[in-house]
Amino acid sequence: MFDFRYFTPTKVIFGKDTELQAAKLIREFGGNKVLIHYGGGSVIRSGLMKRVTDVLDDAGIEYVMLGGAVPNPRLGLVYEGIELCKKEKVDFLLAVGGGSAIDSAKAIGYGVANEGDVWDFYDYKRKAEACLPLGVILTIAATGSEMSDSSVITKEEGLVKRGYSSDFGRAKFAIMKPELTMTLPDYQTACGCADIMMHTMERYFTNGGNMELTDAIAEGLLRTVMKNALILVKEPKNYDARAEVMWAGSLSHNGLTGCGNDGGDWMTHKLEHELGGLYDVAHGAGLTAVWGSWARYVYKDCLPRFKRFAVNVMNVSASGTDEEIALTGIEAMEAFYRKIKMPTNLKELGVDATDEDLVEMAHKCAVGVSGSMGSARLLYEEDMLAIYRMSRG
Ligand code: NZQ
Ligand code: ZN
């Protein structure tokens, strides 16, 4: 078991009508002039934005608005947001939406609170020393960005998608109202469930230090998300299923399911980030499209974990050799992805990549991880390329 540091400063307000507490919470954390940042307009169409701006108006809190954060949010809008905040003397950010709006808001917060080009942080050139305070009203259970220290931004030039992690960027509060996710397209609900599971699986498949309690939490979380994801395929308006998945999304990426291990593997995410950068695919779908290939490539080097996963999470019978059990577990995971209509290879993802594209992605991926990465198995550029090739379908 490894030593660990667990820091989750985000105040969570979970349940019905919780968006009505936005003004009170902004005041509590010292906000006087707010930038409300959102995506392509779902929050306006659902009526959520009107309810939020009404409570801010009633409380006399001033605000400016900036929409347009797209899935795989772009650096250009981040620069625009930074300028707007400086011009309007904004002292608090309110992200209303999913991971894209939240991540874009975090980047704006870094850009306002630090000198120089904000991309430097995502390009690993220097570290942020502050961030504007941020609050979140979450509308999709997926990335866990509402409690995580991460922000993922795509630079238009070269389509480079990179993440930056810092405790300064953690939200001061997160308002989570499960009903808000009922307007999601089924595809986005499934993408979210896939992403939530992957944040725990990345931490679970390691060769470095494991902790019984963490494993039990991780396995319980994975079983819960799978059960409720299947309920949501048939009953998208099932409140309890929405609530279970929403809370799982936050716990899966706030550090809890990694306590005591070496930090996790994370290669599936890195492989996806190149797909998202180049083909603009939904993050959760990109993850499931490569996971099976990654798993088959690495499982022999991390056999006890793959076996445990098969038995404890995928309910595979423990008879047969360890390798057989592990492979059956991988197949069962892919069967689950198909049940929630997630892709299990690039073809099903709708990506028709040439070998040149795969070579380019593997190269960018290797550069993005400074040469090599992975705990289930340490992977280099040639391994990344081999996995992309396996995932073609
Ligand atoms: O943009 P709008 O109009 O709001 O529509 C969004 C978008 O089209 C829609 N949507 C969201 N809530 C809705 C809704 N539609 C109807 N009703 C609602 N209640 O869903 C689509 C996807 O939204 P987005 O915010 O892009 O989804 P997600 O939360 O999955 O975020 C994805 C981004 O987060 C990054 C991903 O790489 C990707 O760029 N990640 C961020 C992480 C983090 N900060 O910790 C970790 C993750 O691993 C991930 O990399
Ligand atoms: Zn993710």
Coordinates of C-alpha atoms and ligand atoms in Angstrom, one line a residue:
M1 CA 0.0 0.0 0.0
F2 CA 1.3 3.4 -0.9
D3 CA 1.1 6.6 1.1
F4 CA -1.5 9.0 -0.2
R5 CA -2.9 12.5 0.0
Y6 CA -6.6 12.9 -0.4
F7 CA -7.9 16.5 -1.0
T8 CA -11.5 17.1 -1.9
P9 CA -12.4 20.6 -1.0
T10 CA -15.6 20.9 -3.2
K11 CA -18.8 21.5 -1.3
V12 CA -21.4 19.2 -2.8
I13 CA -25.1 20.2 -2.9
F14 CA -27.0 17.1 -4.2
G15 CA -30.7 16.7 -4.9
K16 CA -33.9 18.4 -6.0
D17 CA -34.1 22.1 -6.7
T18 CA -30.5 22.6 -5.7
E19 CA -29.8 25.1 -8.5
L20 CA -31.8 27.6 -6.5
Q21 CA -29.0 27.7 -4.0
A22 CA -26.5 29.1 -6.6
A23 CA -26.6 32.7 -5.5
K24 CA -26.2 31.8 -1.8
L25 CA -23.2 29.6 -2.6
I26 CA -21.5 32.2 -4.8
R27 CA -21.8 34.8 -2.0
E28 CA -20.5 32.2 0.5
F29 CA -17.3 31.8 -1.6
G30 CA -16.9 35.6 -2.0
G31 CA -18.2 36.1 -5.5
N32 CA -19.6 39.5 -6.5
K33 CA -19.2 39.6 -10.3
V34 CA -19.7 36.3 -12.1
L35 CA -18.9 34.8 -15.5
I36 CA -21.5 32.2 -16.3
H37 CA -19.9 29.8 -18.7
Y38 CA -21.8 27.2 -20.7
G39 CA -21.8 25.0 -23.8
G40 CA -23.9 24.9 -26.9
G41 CA -27.2 25.9 -25.4
S42 CA -28.8 22.8 -23.9
V43 CA -28.9 24.7 -20.5
I44 CA -30.9 27.5 -22.1
R45 CA -33.3 25.2 -23.9
S46 CA -34.0 23.2 -20.7
G47 CA -34.9 26.4 -18.8
L48 CA -32.1 25.8 -16.3
M49 CA -30.3 29.1 -17.2
K50 CA -33.4 31.2 -16.7
R51 CA -33.8 29.7 -13.2
V52 CA -30.2 30.3 -12.4
T53 CA -30.1 33.9 -13.6
D54 CA -33.3 34.6 -11.8
V55 CA -31.8 33.7 -8.5
L56 CA -28.7 35.7 -9.2
D57 CA -30.9 38.7 -10.2
D58 CA -32.9 38.3 -7.0
A59 CA -29.7 38.3 -4.9
G60 CA -28.3 41.3 -6.8
I61 CA -25.3 39.4 -8.1
E62 CA -23.9 40.8 -11.3
Y63 CA -22.9 38.5 -14.1
V64 CA -21.8 38.3 -17.7
M65 CA -22.3 35.2 -19.9
L66 CA -20.2 33.3 -22.3
G67 CA -21.5 30.2 -24.1
G68 CA -20.0 28.1 -26.8
A69 CA -17.8 25.5 -24.9
V70 CA -17.9 22.6 -27.3
P71 CA -17.2 18.9 -26.5
N72 CA -13.4 18.8 -26.5
P73 CA -13.4 22.5 -25.6
R74 CA -11.2 24.8 -27.5
L75 CA -8.4 27.1 -26.5
G76 CA -9.7 30.0 -28.6
L77 CA -12.8 30.3 -26.4
V78 CA -10.7 30.2 -23.3
Y79 CA -8.7 33.2 -24.5
E80 CA -12.0 35.0 -25.2
G81 CA -13.2 34.2 -21.7
I82 CA -10.0 35.4 -20.1
E83 CA -10.3 38.8 -21.9
L84 CA -14.0 39.1 -21.0
C85 CA -13.2 38.4 -17.3
K86 CA -10.5 41.0 -17.2
K87 CA -12.6 43.6 -19.0
E88 CA -15.6 43.0 -16.7
K89 CA -13.6 42.5 -13.5
V90 CA -15.1 39.1 -12.9
D91 CA -14.2 37.5 -9.6
F92 CA -16.1 34.2 -9.7
L93 CA -16.8 31.6 -12.4
L94 CA -20.0 29.6 -12.6
A95 CA -19.8 26.7 -15.1
V96 CA -23.3 25.4 -16.0
G97 CA -23.1 22.2 -18.0
G98 CA -20.8 19.2 -18.5
G99 CA -17.1 18.5 -18.4
S100 CA -16.5 20.7 -21.4
A101 CA -18.0 23.9 -19.9
I102 CA -16.3 23.1 -16.5
D103 CA -12.9 22.5 -18.0
S104 CA -13.1 25.6 -20.2
A105 CA -14.1 27.6 -17.1
K106 CA -11.1 26.2 -15.2
A107 CA -8.8 27.2 -18.0
I108 CA -10.3 30.7 -18.0
G109 CA -9.7 30.8 -14.3
Y110 CA -6.0 29.9 -14.7
G111 CA -5.6 32.5 -17.4
V112 CA -7.1 35.3 -15.4
A113 CA -5.2 34.5 -12.2
N114 CA -1.8 33.9 -13.7
E115 CA 0.4 36.0 -16.0
G116 CA 1.4 34.8 -19.5
D117 CA -0.1 32.3 -21.9
V118 CA -2.5 29.8 -20.2
W119 CA -1.6 27.1 -22.7
D120 CA 1.8 26.9 -21.0
F121 CA 0.1 24.9 -18.2
Y122 CA -1.4 22.4 -20.6
D123 CA 2.0 22.2 -22.5
Y124 CA 3.7 21.3 -19.2
K125 CA 5.9 24.4 -19.4
R126 CA 5.0 25.8 -15.9
K127 CA 2.5 25.4 -13.1
A128 CA -0.4 27.6 -12.2
E129 CA -0.1 29.5 -8.9
A130 CA -3.8 30.4 -8.6
C131 CA -7.2 30.1 -10.2
L132 CA -10.3 32.2 -10.0
P133 CA -12.8 30.6 -7.7
L134 CA -15.2 28.3 -9.6
G135 CA -18.7 26.9 -8.9
V136 CA -20.4 24.3 -11.0
I137 CA -24.0 23.3 -11.8
L138 CA -23.6 19.9 -13.4
T139 CA -25.9 18.7 -16.2
I140 CA -24.2 15.5 -17.3
A141 CA -22.7 12.7 -15.1
A142 CA -19.5 11.8 -16.8
T143 CA -16.1 13.4 -16.4
G144 CA -16.1 14.1 -12.6
S145 CA -14.7 17.5 -13.4
E146 CA -17.0 18.9 -10.8
M147 CA -14.8 17.5 -8.1
S148 CA -11.6 16.7 -10.0
D149 CA -8.4 18.7 -10.2
S150 CA -8.2 18.3 -14.0
S151 CA -9.1 20.4 -17.1
V152 CA -8.7 19.1 -20.6
I153 CA -8.4 21.6 -23.5
T154 CA -7.9 21.3 -27.2
K155 CA -5.6 23.7 -29.0
E156 CA -6.9 24.3 -32.5
E157 CA -3.4 24.6 -34.1
G158 CA -2.3 20.9 -34.6
L159 CA -5.5 19.7 -32.8
V160 CA -3.6 19.0 -29.6
K161 CA -5.8 17.8 -26.7
R162 CA -4.0 18.1 -23.3
G163 CA -5.0 17.9 -19.7
Y164 CA -3.7 20.0 -16.8
S165 CA -4.2 19.1 -13.2
S166 CA -3.9 21.4 -10.2
D167 CA -5.7 21.7 -6.9
F168 CA -6.2 25.4 -7.6
G169 CA -8.7 24.4 -10.2
R170 CA -11.0 22.4 -8.0
A171 CA -14.5 23.7 -7.8
K172 CA -15.5 25.5 -4.6
F173 CA -19.0 24.0 -4.9
A174 CA -20.8 21.6 -7.1
I175 CA -24.6 21.6 -7.5
M176 CA -25.8 18.2 -8.5
K177 CA -29.4 17.8 -9.4
P178 CA -30.0 14.4 -11.0
E179 CA -33.1 15.5 -12.8
L180 CA -31.0 17.9 -14.9
T181 CA -29.5 14.9 -16.7
M182 CA -32.9 13.6 -17.8
T183 CA -32.8 15.7 -21.0
L184 CA -29.5 14.1 -22.2
P185 CA -29.6 12.2 -25.4
D186 CA -29.2 8.4 -24.7
Y187 CA -25.8 8.4 -26.4
Q188 CA -24.4 11.0 -24.0
T189 CA -25.9 9.2 -21.0
A190 CA -24.0 6.1 -22.1
C191 CA -20.8 8.0 -22.9
G192 CA -21.0 9.4 -19.4
C193 CA -21.4 6.0 -17.8
A194 CA -18.4 4.7 -19.8
D195 CA -16.3 7.6 -18.7
I196 CA -17.2 7.3 -15.1
M197 CA -16.3 3.6 -15.1
M198 CA -13.0 4.3 -16.9
H199 CA -11.9 6.8 -14.2
T200 CA -12.1 4.0 -11.7
M201 CA -10.7 1.3 -14.0
E202 CA -7.7 3.4 -14.8
R203 CA -6.9 3.5 -11.1
Y204 CA -7.8 -0.2 -10.6
F205 CA -5.6 -1.8 -13.2
T206 CA -2.2 -1.2 -11.6
N207 CA 0.9 -3.1 -10.6
G208 CA 1.5 -0.7 -7.8
G209 CA 0.2 -1.0 -4.3
N210 CA -3.4 -1.9 -3.7
M211 CA -5.6 -1.3 -0.7
E212 CA -8.5 -3.7 0.2
L213 CA -10.9 -0.8 1.0
T214 CA -10.1 1.1 -2.2
D215 CA -10.6 -2.1 -4.2
A216 CA -14.0 -2.7 -2.5
I217 CA -15.1 0.9 -3.2
A218 CA -13.9 0.7 -6.8
E219 CA -15.6 -2.7 -7.5
G220 CA -18.9 -1.5 -5.8
L221 CA -18.8 1.7 -7.9
L222 CA -18.3 -0.2 -11.1
R223 CA -21.1 -2.7 -10.4
T224 CA -23.4 0.2 -9.4
V225 CA -22.7 2.2 -12.6
M226 CA -23.2 -0.9 -14.8
K227 CA -26.5 -1.8 -13.1
N228 CA -27.9 1.7 -13.4
A229 CA -26.6 2.3 -16.9
L230 CA -28.7 -0.6 -18.0
I231 CA -31.7 0.7 -16.2
L232 CA -31.2 4.1 -17.9
V233 CA -31.2 2.4 -21.4
K234 CA -34.8 1.4 -20.7
E235 CA -35.9 4.2 -18.3
P236 CA -34.0 7.4 -19.0
K237 CA -36.2 9.3 -16.5
N238 CA -35.5 6.9 -13.6
Y239 CA -34.5 9.4 -10.8
D240 CA -32.7 6.9 -8.5
A241 CA -30.6 5.5 -11.4
R242 CA -29.7 9.1 -12.5
A243 CA -28.8 9.9 -8.9
E244 CA -26.6 6.8 -8.4
V245 CA -24.8 7.5 -11.7
M246 CA -24.3 11.2 -10.9
W247 CA -22.7 10.6 -7.5
A248 CA -20.6 7.7 -8.9
G249 CA -19.3 10.2 -11.5
S250 CA -17.9 12.5 -8.8
L251 CA -16.5 9.8 -6.6
S252 CA -14.9 8.1 -9.5
H253 CA -12.6 11.0 -10.3
N254 CA -12.1 12.9 -7.0
G255 CA -9.3 10.6 -6.0
L256 CA -11.2 8.2 -3.8
T257 CA -10.9 5.1 -6.0
G258 CA -7.1 5.6 -6.2
C259 CA -6.2 5.9 -2.5
G260 CA -3.3 3.7 -1.6
N261 CA -2.2 2.7 -5.1
D262 CA 0.5 4.1 -7.4
G263 CA -1.9 6.6 -9.2
G264 CA -3.2 4.2 -11.8
D265 CA -2.5 3.4 -15.4
W266 CA -4.3 6.1 -17.5
M267 CA -3.2 4.9 -20.9
T268 CA -6.7 4.4 -22.2
H269 CA -7.4 8.0 -21.5
K270 CA -4.2 9.1 -23.2
L271 CA -5.1 7.0 -26.3
E272 CA -8.6 8.6 -26.3
H273 CA -7.3 12.1 -26.0
E274 CA -5.6 11.8 -29.4
L275 CA -8.8 10.4 -30.9
G276 CA -10.8 13.3 -29.4
G277 CA -8.2 15.8 -30.7
L278 CA -8.1 14.5 -34.2
Y279 CA -11.6 13.2 -34.8
D280 CA -13.6 15.2 -32.3
V281 CA -15.4 12.1 -30.9
A282 CA -17.3 12.0 -27.7
H283 CA -14.8 11.2 -24.9
G284 CA -16.7 8.2 -23.4
A285 CA -17.2 6.5 -26.8
G286 CA -13.5 7.1 -27.6
L287 CA -12.5 5.3 -24.4
T288 CA -14.7 2.2 -25.0
A289 CA -13.4 2.0 -28.6
V290 CA -9.8 1.4 -27.4
W291 CA -10.2 -0.2 -24.0
G292 CA -10.7 -3.8 -25.2
S293 CA -7.5 -3.6 -27.4
W294 CA -5.6 -2.0 -24.6
A295 CA -6.8 -4.7 -22.1
R296 CA -5.8 -7.5 -24.4
Y297 CA -2.4 -5.9 -25.0
V298 CA -1.6 -5.5 -21.3
Y299 CA -3.5 -8.1 -19.3
K300 CA -0.8 -10.7 -19.0
D301 CA 1.4 -8.1 -17.3
C302 CA -1.3 -7.4 -14.8
L303 CA -3.0 -10.7 -14.5
P304 CA -4.1 -10.7 -10.8
R305 CA -5.9 -7.5 -11.3
F306 CA -7.6 -8.6 -14.5
K307 CA -8.6 -11.8 -12.8
R308 CA -10.0 -10.0 -9.8
F309 CA -11.9 -7.6 -12.1
A310 CA -13.4 -10.5 -14.0
V311 CA -14.7 -12.3 -10.9
N312 CA -15.6 -9.3 -8.6
V313 CA -17.0 -6.9 -11.2
M314 CA -18.0 -8.9 -14.3
N315 CA -19.3 -11.9 -12.3
V316 CA -17.2 -14.3 -14.2
S317 CA -16.9 -17.8 -12.8
A318 CA -13.5 -18.4 -11.1
S319 CA -12.9 -21.7 -12.9
G320 CA -10.3 -22.1 -15.6
T321 CA -6.8 -20.6 -15.8
D322 CA -6.1 -17.1 -14.7
E323 CA -5.6 -16.0 -18.3
E324 CA -8.9 -17.6 -19.4
I325 CA -10.7 -15.8 -16.5
A326 CA -9.1 -12.5 -17.3
L327 CA -10.0 -12.8 -21.0
T328 CA -13.6 -13.7 -20.2
G329 CA -13.7 -10.6 -18.0
I330 CA -12.5 -8.4 -20.9
E331 CA -15.1 -10.0 -23.2
A332 CA -17.9 -9.4 -20.6
M333 CA -16.9 -5.7 -20.4
E334 CA -17.1 -5.4 -24.1
A335 CA -20.5 -7.1 -24.1
F336 CA -21.7 -4.6 -21.6
Y337 CA -20.5 -1.7 -23.7
R338 CA -22.5 -3.1 -26.6
K339 CA -25.6 -3.3 -24.4
I340 CA -25.4 0.4 -23.7
K341 CA -24.6 1.0 -27.4
M342 CA -21.0 2.1 -26.9
P343 CA -18.4 1.2 -29.6
T344 CA -15.8 -1.5 -29.0
N345 CA -13.5 -0.5 -31.8
L346 CA -12.7 2.5 -34.1
K347 CA -15.0 1.3 -36.9
E348 CA -17.9 1.2 -34.5
L349 CA -16.9 4.6 -33.3
G350 CA -17.2 5.9 -36.9
V351 CA -13.5 6.6 -37.3
D352 CA -12.0 5.3 -40.5
A353 CA -8.3 5.9 -39.7
T354 CA -5.5 5.4 -42.2
D355 CA -2.3 3.8 -40.9
E356 CA -0.7 7.2 -41.3
D357 CA -3.3 8.6 -38.9
L358 CA -2.6 5.9 -36.4
V359 CA 1.1 6.6 -36.6
E360 CA 0.5 10.3 -36.1
M361 CA -1.8 9.6 -33.1
A362 CA 0.7 7.2 -31.5
H363 CA 3.5 9.8 -31.9
K364 CA 1.4 12.6 -30.4
C365 CA 0.3 10.3 -27.6
A366 CA 3.9 9.4 -26.8
V367 CA 5.0 13.0 -26.8
G368 CA 2.0 13.8 -24.6
V369 CA 3.2 11.3 -22.0
S370 CA 6.9 12.3 -22.3
G371 CA 7.8 8.9 -24.0
S372 CA 6.1 6.2 -21.9
M373 CA 3.2 5.6 -19.5
G374 CA 1.2 2.9 -17.8
S375 CA 1.1 0.9 -14.7
A376 CA -0.7 -2.3 -15.9
R377 CA 2.1 -2.3 -18.4
L378 CA 4.5 0.5 -19.3
L379 CA 3.8 1.4 -22.9
Y380 CA 6.0 3.2 -25.5
E381 CA 5.2 4.7 -28.8
E382 CA 5.4 1.4 -30.7
D383 CA 3.0 -0.2 -28.1
M384 CA 0.5 2.7 -28.5
L385 CA 0.6 2.2 -32.3
A386 CA 0.0 -1.5 -31.9
I387 CA -3.0 -0.9 -29.7
Y388 CA -4.4 1.7 -32.2
R389 CA -4.0 -0.9 -34.9
M390 CA -5.7 -3.6 -32.9
S391 CA -8.6 -1.3 -32.2
R392 CA -9.3 -0.6 -35.9
G393 CA -12.0 -3.3 -36.0
Ligands
NZQ1 O1 -23.0 21.9 -25.1 P1 -24.4 21.6 -24.7 O2 -25.4 22.3 -25.6 O3 -24.7 21.9 -23.3 O4 -24.7 20.1 -25.0 C1 -23.9 19.1 -24.4 C2 -22.9 18.4 -25.3 O5 -23.4 18.4 -26.6 C3 -24.8 17.9 -24.0 N1 -25.4 18.1 -22.7 C4 -24.8 18.2 -21.5 N2 -25.7 18.2 -20.6 C5 -27.0 18.1 -21.2 C6 -26.8 18.0 -22.6 N3 -27.8 17.8 -23.4 C7 -29.0 17.8 -22.9 N4 -29.3 17.8 -21.6 C8 -28.3 18.0 -20.7 N5 -28.6 18.0 -19.4 O6 -24.0 16.8 -24.0 C9 -22.9 17.0 -24.9 C10 -21.6 16.6 -24.1 O7 -21.3 17.6 -23.1 P2 -19.8 17.7 -22.6 O8 -19.8 18.7 -21.5 O9 -18.8 17.8 -23.7 O10 -19.6 16.2 -21.9 P3 -18.7 15.6 -20.9 O11 -19.1 16.0 -19.5 O12 -18.5 14.2 -21.2 O13 -17.3 16.4 -21.1 C11 -16.3 15.9 -22.0 C12 -15.0 16.7 -22.0 O14 -14.4 16.5 -20.7 C13 -13.1 16.0 -20.8 C14 -13.2 15.2 -22.1 O15 -12.0 14.8 -22.6 C15 -14.0 16.1 -23.0 O16 -13.2 17.1 -23.5 N6 -12.7 15.3 -19.6 C16 -12.5 16.0 -18.5 C17 -12.0 15.5 -17.3 C18 -11.8 16.3 -16.1 N7 -11.8 17.6 -16.2 O17 -11.6 15.8 -15.0 C19 -11.7 14.1 -17.2 C20 -12.2 13.2 -18.3 O18 -11.4 12.1 -18.4 C21 -12.2 13.9 -19.6 O19 -11.0 13.8 -20.3
ZN2 ZN -12.5 10.4 -18.8

